[in-house]
Tab-separated table of N, CA and C in Angstrom:
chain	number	residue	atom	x	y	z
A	1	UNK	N	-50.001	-1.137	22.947
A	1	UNK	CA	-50.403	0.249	22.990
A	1	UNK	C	-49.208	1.161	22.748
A	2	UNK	N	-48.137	1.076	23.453
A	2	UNK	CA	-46.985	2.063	23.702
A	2	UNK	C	-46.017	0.816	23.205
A	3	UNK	N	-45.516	1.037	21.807
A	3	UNK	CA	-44.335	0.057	21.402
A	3	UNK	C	-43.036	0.848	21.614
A	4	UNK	N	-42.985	2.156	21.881
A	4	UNK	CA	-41.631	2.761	22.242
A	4	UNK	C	-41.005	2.562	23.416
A	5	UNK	N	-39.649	1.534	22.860
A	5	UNK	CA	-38.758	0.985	24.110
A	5	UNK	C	-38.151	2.144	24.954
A	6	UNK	N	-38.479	3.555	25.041
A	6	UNK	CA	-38.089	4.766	26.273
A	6	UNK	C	-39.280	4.639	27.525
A	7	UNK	N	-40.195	4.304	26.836
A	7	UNK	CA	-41.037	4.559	28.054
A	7	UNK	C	-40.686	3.978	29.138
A	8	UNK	N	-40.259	2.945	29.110
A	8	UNK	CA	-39.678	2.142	30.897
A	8	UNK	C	-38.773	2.751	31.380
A	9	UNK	N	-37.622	3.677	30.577
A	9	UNK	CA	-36.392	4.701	30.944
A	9	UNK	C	-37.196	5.806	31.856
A	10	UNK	N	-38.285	6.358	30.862
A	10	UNK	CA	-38.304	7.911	31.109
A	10	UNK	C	-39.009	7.808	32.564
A	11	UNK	N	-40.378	6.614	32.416
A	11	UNK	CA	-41.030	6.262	33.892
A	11	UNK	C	-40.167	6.106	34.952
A	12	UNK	N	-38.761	5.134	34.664
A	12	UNK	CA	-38.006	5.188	35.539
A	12	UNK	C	-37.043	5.960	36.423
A	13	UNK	N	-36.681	7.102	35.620
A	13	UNK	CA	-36.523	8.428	35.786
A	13	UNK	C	-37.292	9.419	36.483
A	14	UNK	N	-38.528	9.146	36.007
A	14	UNK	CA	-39.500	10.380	36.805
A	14	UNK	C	-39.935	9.671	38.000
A	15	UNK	N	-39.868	8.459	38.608
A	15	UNK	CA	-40.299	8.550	40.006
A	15	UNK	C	-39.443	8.626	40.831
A	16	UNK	N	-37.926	8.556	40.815
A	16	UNK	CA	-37.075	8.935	41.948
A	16	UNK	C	-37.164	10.702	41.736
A	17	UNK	N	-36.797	10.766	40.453
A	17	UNK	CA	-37.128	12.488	40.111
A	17	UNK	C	-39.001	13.377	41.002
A	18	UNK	N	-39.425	12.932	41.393
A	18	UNK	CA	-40.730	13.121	41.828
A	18	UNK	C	-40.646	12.823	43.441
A	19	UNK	N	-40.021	11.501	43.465
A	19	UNK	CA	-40.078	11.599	45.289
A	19	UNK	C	-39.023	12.408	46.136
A	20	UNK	N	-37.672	12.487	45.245
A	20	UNK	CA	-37.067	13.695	45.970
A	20	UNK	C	-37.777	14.955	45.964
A	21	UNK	N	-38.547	15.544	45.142
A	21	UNK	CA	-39.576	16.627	45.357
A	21	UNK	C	-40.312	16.699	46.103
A	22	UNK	N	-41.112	15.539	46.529
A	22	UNK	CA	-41.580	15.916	47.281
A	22	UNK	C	-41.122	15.569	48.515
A	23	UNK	N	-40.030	14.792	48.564
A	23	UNK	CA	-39.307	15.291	50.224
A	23	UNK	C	-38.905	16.648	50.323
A	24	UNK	N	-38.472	17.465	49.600
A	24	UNK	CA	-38.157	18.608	49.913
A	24	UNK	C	-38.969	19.368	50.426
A	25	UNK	N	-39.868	19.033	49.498
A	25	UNK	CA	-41.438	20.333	49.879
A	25	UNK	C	-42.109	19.504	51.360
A	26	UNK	N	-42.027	18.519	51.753
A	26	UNK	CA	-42.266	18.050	52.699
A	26	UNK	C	-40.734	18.595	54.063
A	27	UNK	N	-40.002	18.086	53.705
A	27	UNK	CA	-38.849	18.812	55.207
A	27	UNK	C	-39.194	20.493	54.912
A	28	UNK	N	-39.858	21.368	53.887
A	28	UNK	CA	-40.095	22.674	53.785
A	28	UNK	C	-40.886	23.012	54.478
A	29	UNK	N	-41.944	22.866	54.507
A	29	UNK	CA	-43.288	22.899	55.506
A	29	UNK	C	-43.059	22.260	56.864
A	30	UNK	N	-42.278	21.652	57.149
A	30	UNK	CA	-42.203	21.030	58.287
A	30	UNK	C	-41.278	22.010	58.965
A	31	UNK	N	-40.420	22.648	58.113
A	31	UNK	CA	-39.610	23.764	58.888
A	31	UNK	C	-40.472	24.945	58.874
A	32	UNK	N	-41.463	25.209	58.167
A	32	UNK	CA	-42.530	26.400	58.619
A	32	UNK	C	-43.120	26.155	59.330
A	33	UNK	N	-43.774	25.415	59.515
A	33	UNK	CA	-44.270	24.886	60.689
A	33	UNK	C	-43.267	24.782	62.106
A	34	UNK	N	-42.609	24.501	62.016
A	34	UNK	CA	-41.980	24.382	63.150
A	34	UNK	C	-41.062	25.888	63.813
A	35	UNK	N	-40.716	26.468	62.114
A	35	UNK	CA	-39.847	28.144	62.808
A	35	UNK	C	-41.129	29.008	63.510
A	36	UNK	N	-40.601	29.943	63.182
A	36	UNK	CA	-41.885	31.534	63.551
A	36	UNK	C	-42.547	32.002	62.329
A	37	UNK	N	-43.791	32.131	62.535
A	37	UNK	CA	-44.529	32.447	61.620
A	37	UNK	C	-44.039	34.115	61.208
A	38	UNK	N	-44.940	34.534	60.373
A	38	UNK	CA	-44.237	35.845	59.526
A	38	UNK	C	-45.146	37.144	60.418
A	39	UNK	N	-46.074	36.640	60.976
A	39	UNK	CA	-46.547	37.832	62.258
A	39	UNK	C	-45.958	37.633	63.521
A	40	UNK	N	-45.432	36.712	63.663
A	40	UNK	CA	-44.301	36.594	65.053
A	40	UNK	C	-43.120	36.738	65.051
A	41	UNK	N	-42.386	36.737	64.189
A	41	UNK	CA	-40.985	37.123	63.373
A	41	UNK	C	-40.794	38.827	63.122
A	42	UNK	N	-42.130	39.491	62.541
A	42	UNK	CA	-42.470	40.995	62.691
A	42	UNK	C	-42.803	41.506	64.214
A	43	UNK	N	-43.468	40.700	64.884
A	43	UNK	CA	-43.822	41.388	66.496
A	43	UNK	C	-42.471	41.118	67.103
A	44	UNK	N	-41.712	40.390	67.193
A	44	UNK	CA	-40.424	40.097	67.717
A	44	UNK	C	-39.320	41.768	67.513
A	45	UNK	N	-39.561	41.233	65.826
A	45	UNK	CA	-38.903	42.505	64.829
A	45	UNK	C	-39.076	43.498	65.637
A	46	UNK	N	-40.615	43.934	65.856
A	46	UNK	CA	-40.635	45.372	66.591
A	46	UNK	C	-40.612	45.296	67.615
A	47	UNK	N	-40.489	44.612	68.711
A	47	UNK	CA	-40.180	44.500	69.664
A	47	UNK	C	-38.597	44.918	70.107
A	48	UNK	N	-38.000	44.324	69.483
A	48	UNK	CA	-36.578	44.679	69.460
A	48	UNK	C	-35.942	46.068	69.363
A	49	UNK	N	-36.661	46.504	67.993
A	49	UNK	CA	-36.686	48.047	67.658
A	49	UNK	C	-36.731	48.827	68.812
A	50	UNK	N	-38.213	48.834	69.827
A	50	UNK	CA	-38.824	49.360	70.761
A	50	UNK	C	-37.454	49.615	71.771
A	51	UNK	N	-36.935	48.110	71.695
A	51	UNK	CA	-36.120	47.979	72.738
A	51	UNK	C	-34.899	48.873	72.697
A	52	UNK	N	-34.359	48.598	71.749
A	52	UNK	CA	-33.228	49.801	71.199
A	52	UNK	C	-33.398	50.538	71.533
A	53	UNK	N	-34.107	51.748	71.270
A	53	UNK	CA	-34.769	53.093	71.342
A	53	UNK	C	-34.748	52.921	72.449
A	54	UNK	N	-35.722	52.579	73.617
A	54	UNK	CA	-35.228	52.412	74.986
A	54	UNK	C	-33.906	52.405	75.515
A	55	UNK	N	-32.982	52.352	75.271
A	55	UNK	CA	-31.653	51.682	76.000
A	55	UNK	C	-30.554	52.974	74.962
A	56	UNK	N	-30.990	53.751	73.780
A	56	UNK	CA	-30.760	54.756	73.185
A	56	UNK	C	-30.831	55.566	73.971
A	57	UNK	N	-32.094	55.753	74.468
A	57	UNK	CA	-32.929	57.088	75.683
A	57	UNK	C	-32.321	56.992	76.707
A	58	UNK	N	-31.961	55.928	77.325
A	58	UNK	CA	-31.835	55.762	78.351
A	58	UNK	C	-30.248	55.863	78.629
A	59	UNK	N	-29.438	55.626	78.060
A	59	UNK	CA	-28.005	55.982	77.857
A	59	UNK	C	-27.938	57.584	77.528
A	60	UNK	N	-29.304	57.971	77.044
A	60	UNK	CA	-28.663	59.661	76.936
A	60	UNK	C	-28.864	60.556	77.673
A	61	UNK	N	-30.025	59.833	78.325
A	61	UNK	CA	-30.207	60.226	79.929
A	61	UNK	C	-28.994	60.217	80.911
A	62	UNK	N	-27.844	59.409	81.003
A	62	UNK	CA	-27.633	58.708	81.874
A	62	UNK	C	-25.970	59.281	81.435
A	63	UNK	N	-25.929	59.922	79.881
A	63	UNK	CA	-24.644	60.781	79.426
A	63	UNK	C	-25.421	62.870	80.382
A	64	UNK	N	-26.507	63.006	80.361
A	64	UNK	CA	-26.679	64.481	80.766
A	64	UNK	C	-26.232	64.241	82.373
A	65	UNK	N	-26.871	63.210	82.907
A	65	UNK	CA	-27.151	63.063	84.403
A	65	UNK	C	-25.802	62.632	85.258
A	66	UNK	N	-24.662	61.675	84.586
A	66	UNK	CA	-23.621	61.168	84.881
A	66	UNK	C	-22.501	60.855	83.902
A	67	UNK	N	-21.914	61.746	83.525
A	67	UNK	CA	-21.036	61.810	82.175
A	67	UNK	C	-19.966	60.881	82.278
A	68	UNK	N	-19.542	60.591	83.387
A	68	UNK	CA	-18.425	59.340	83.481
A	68	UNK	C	-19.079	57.928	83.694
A	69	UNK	N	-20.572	57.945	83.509
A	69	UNK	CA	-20.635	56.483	83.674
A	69	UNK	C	-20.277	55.493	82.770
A	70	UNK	N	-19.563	55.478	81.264
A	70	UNK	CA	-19.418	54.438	80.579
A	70	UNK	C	-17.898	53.957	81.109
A	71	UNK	N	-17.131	55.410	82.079
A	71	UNK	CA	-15.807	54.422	82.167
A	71	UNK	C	-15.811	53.663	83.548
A	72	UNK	N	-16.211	53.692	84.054
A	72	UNK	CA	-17.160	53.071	85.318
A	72	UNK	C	-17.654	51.614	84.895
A	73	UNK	N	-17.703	51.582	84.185
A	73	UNK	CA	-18.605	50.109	83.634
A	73	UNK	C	-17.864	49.012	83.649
């Protein structure tokens, strides 16, 4: 059928070429799976934000109310 002496090269080539692919895409998904998803990575995100702003406010409170408290610290 196939008298061209490459074909045993090129076959031989494409299956190590093919299973490193799909180890990759396999340890890939396994690290999505395993990190934070992209709506828990954003609620975190704003969470943090929130937090800032809090501790912003609250330090400028804390500059009207007690002006020497950072050398105090």
């Amino acid at each position: 059928m196939f008298n061209s002496p490459f074909i045993i090269p090129v076959v031989a080539l494409m299956i190590p070429i093919v299973a490193i692919v799909m180890k990759h895409l396999t340890q890939m998904r396994a690290m999505r799976v395993g990190g934070l998803s992209d709506g828990a990575a954003a609620e975190l995100s704003g969470r943090a934000a929130r937090l800032e702003d809090r501790v912003l406010q609250l330090e400028k409170i804390l500059d009207a109310e007690a002006p020497g408290w950072r050398s105090r610290a």
